[in-house]
Amino acid sequence: MFVTSIISAIADCHSDPGKLSPEQAHRAMQIHLECSVDLCRVRRRARQVLVEAKLMVLDQRAG
């Protein structure tokens, strides 16, 4: 049940998935690979989690 709720939480680009673990954020980034962080709330949240966990470093141009 837990896995199903996580997958459904990261499936919809228009819904903020809320708190994600770094592992969940990594999976969300894979699922939403073609999405823009400007349009996809899941990818935006996942990127934030990975940056805060120091698992991702943004290019200075990414802003």
PDB file of C-alpha atoms in Angstrom:
ATOM      1  CA  MET A   1       0.000   0.000   0.000  1.00  0.00           C
ATOM      2  CA  PHE A   2       2.803   2.454   0.911  1.00  0.00           C
ATOM      3  CA  VAL A   3       4.556   2.000  -2.439  1.00  0.00           C
ATOM      4  CA  THR A   4       1.296   2.545  -4.302  1.00  0.00           C
ATOM      5  CA  SER A   5       0.621   5.784  -2.431  1.00  0.00           C
ATOM      6  CA  ILE A   6       4.132   7.078  -3.186  1.00  0.00           C
ATOM      7  CA  ILE A   7       3.826   6.254  -6.880  1.00  0.00           C
ATOM      8  CA  SER A   8       0.435   7.930  -7.147  1.00  0.00           C
ATOM      9  CA  ALA A   9       1.806  10.954  -5.260  1.00  0.00           C
ATOM     10  CA  ILE A  10       4.563  11.456  -7.837  1.00  0.00           C
ATOM     11  CA  ALA A  11       2.547  10.570 -10.948  1.00  0.00           C
ATOM     12  CA  ASP A  12       0.686  13.864 -11.475  1.00  0.00           C
ATOM     13  CA  CYS A  13       2.800  16.804 -12.664  1.00  0.00           C
ATOM     14  CA  HIS A  14       0.248  19.298 -11.371  1.00  0.00           C
ATOM     15  CA  SER A  15       0.180  18.064  -7.756  1.00  0.00           C
ATOM     16  CA  ASP A  16       2.873  18.804  -5.207  1.00  0.00           C
ATOM     17  CA  PRO A  17       3.891  15.398  -3.826  1.00  0.00           C
ATOM     18  CA  GLY A  18       4.825  16.828  -0.430  1.00  0.00           C
ATOM     19  CA  LYS A  19       7.753  15.486   1.545  1.00  0.00           C
ATOM     20  CA  LEU A  20       9.974  13.061  -0.374  1.00  0.00           C
ATOM     21  CA  SER A  21      12.967  11.030   0.722  1.00  0.00           C
ATOM     22  CA  PRO A  22      16.070  11.371  -1.457  1.00  0.00           C
ATOM     23  CA  GLU A  23      15.311   7.922  -2.909  1.00  0.00           C
ATOM     24  CA  GLN A  24      11.758   8.953  -3.780  1.00  0.00           C
ATOM     25  CA  ALA A  25      13.026  12.215  -5.243  1.00  0.00           C
ATOM     26  CA  HIS A  26      15.486  10.327  -7.436  1.00  0.00           C
ATOM     27  CA  ARG A  27      12.690   8.077  -8.720  1.00  0.00           C
ATOM     28  CA  ALA A  28      10.460  11.105  -9.333  1.00  0.00           C
ATOM     29  CA  MET A  29      13.225  12.732 -11.377  1.00  0.00           C
ATOM     30  CA  GLN A  30      13.466   9.564 -13.495  1.00  0.00           C
ATOM     31  CA  ILE A  31       9.703   9.398 -14.028  1.00  0.00           C
ATOM     32  CA  HIS A  32       9.491  13.097 -14.927  1.00  0.00           C
ATOM     33  CA  LEU A  33      12.687  13.210 -16.998  1.00  0.00           C
ATOM     34  CA  GLU A  34      10.987  14.969 -19.908  1.00  0.00           C
ATOM     35  CA  CYS A  35       9.267  17.557 -17.683  1.00  0.00           C
ATOM     36  CA  SER A  36      10.431  21.094 -16.995  1.00  0.00           C
ATOM     37  CA  VAL A  37      10.850  22.222 -13.387  1.00  0.00           C
ATOM     38  CA  ASP A  38       8.993  25.368 -14.420  1.00  0.00           C
ATOM     39  CA  LEU A  39       5.853  23.366 -15.242  1.00  0.00           C
ATOM     40  CA  CYS A  40       6.100  20.132 -13.234  1.00  0.00           C
ATOM     41  CA  ARG A  41       5.559  20.426  -9.484  1.00  0.00           C
ATOM     42  CA  VAL A  42       6.842  16.890  -8.872  1.00  0.00           C
ATOM     43  CA  ARG A  43      10.145  17.521 -10.657  1.00  0.00           C
ATOM     44  CA  ARG A  44      10.508  20.877  -8.885  1.00  0.00           C
ATOM     45  CA  ARG A  45      10.001  19.268  -5.444  1.00  0.00           C
ATOM     46  CA  ALA A  46      12.298  16.355  -6.289  1.00  0.00           C
ATOM     47  CA  ARG A  47      15.049  18.716  -7.432  1.00  0.00           C
ATOM     48  CA  GLN A  48      14.701  20.721  -4.213  1.00  0.00           C
ATOM     49  CA  VAL A  49      15.015  17.552  -2.095  1.00  0.00           C
ATOM     50  CA  LEU A  50      18.101  16.363  -3.977  1.00  0.00           C
ATOM     51  CA  VAL A  51      19.803  19.762  -3.792  1.00  0.00           C
ATOM     52  CA  GLU A  52      19.085  20.073  -0.054  1.00  0.00           C
ATOM     53  CA  ALA A  53      20.483  16.557   0.486  1.00  0.00           C
ATOM     54  CA  LYS A  54      23.598  17.614  -1.462  1.00  0.00           C
ATOM     55  CA  LEU A  55      22.954  14.839  -3.964  1.00  0.00           C
ATOM     56  CA  MET A  56      22.517  17.294  -6.836  1.00  0.00           C
ATOM     57  CA  VAL A  57      24.378  20.476  -7.678  1.00  0.00           C
ATOM     58  CA  LEU A  58      22.625  23.008  -9.869  1.00  0.00           C
ATOM     59  CA  ASP A  59      24.410  24.796 -12.655  1.00  0.00           C
ATOM     60  CA  GLN A  60      24.637  28.499 -11.835  1.00  0.00           C
ATOM     61  CA  ARG A  61      22.538  29.208 -14.925  1.00  0.00           C
ATOM     62  CA  ALA A  62      19.672  27.031 -13.608  1.00  0.00           C
ATOM     63  CA  GLY A  63      18.706  29.644 -11.037  1.00  0.00           C
TER      64      GLY A  63
END
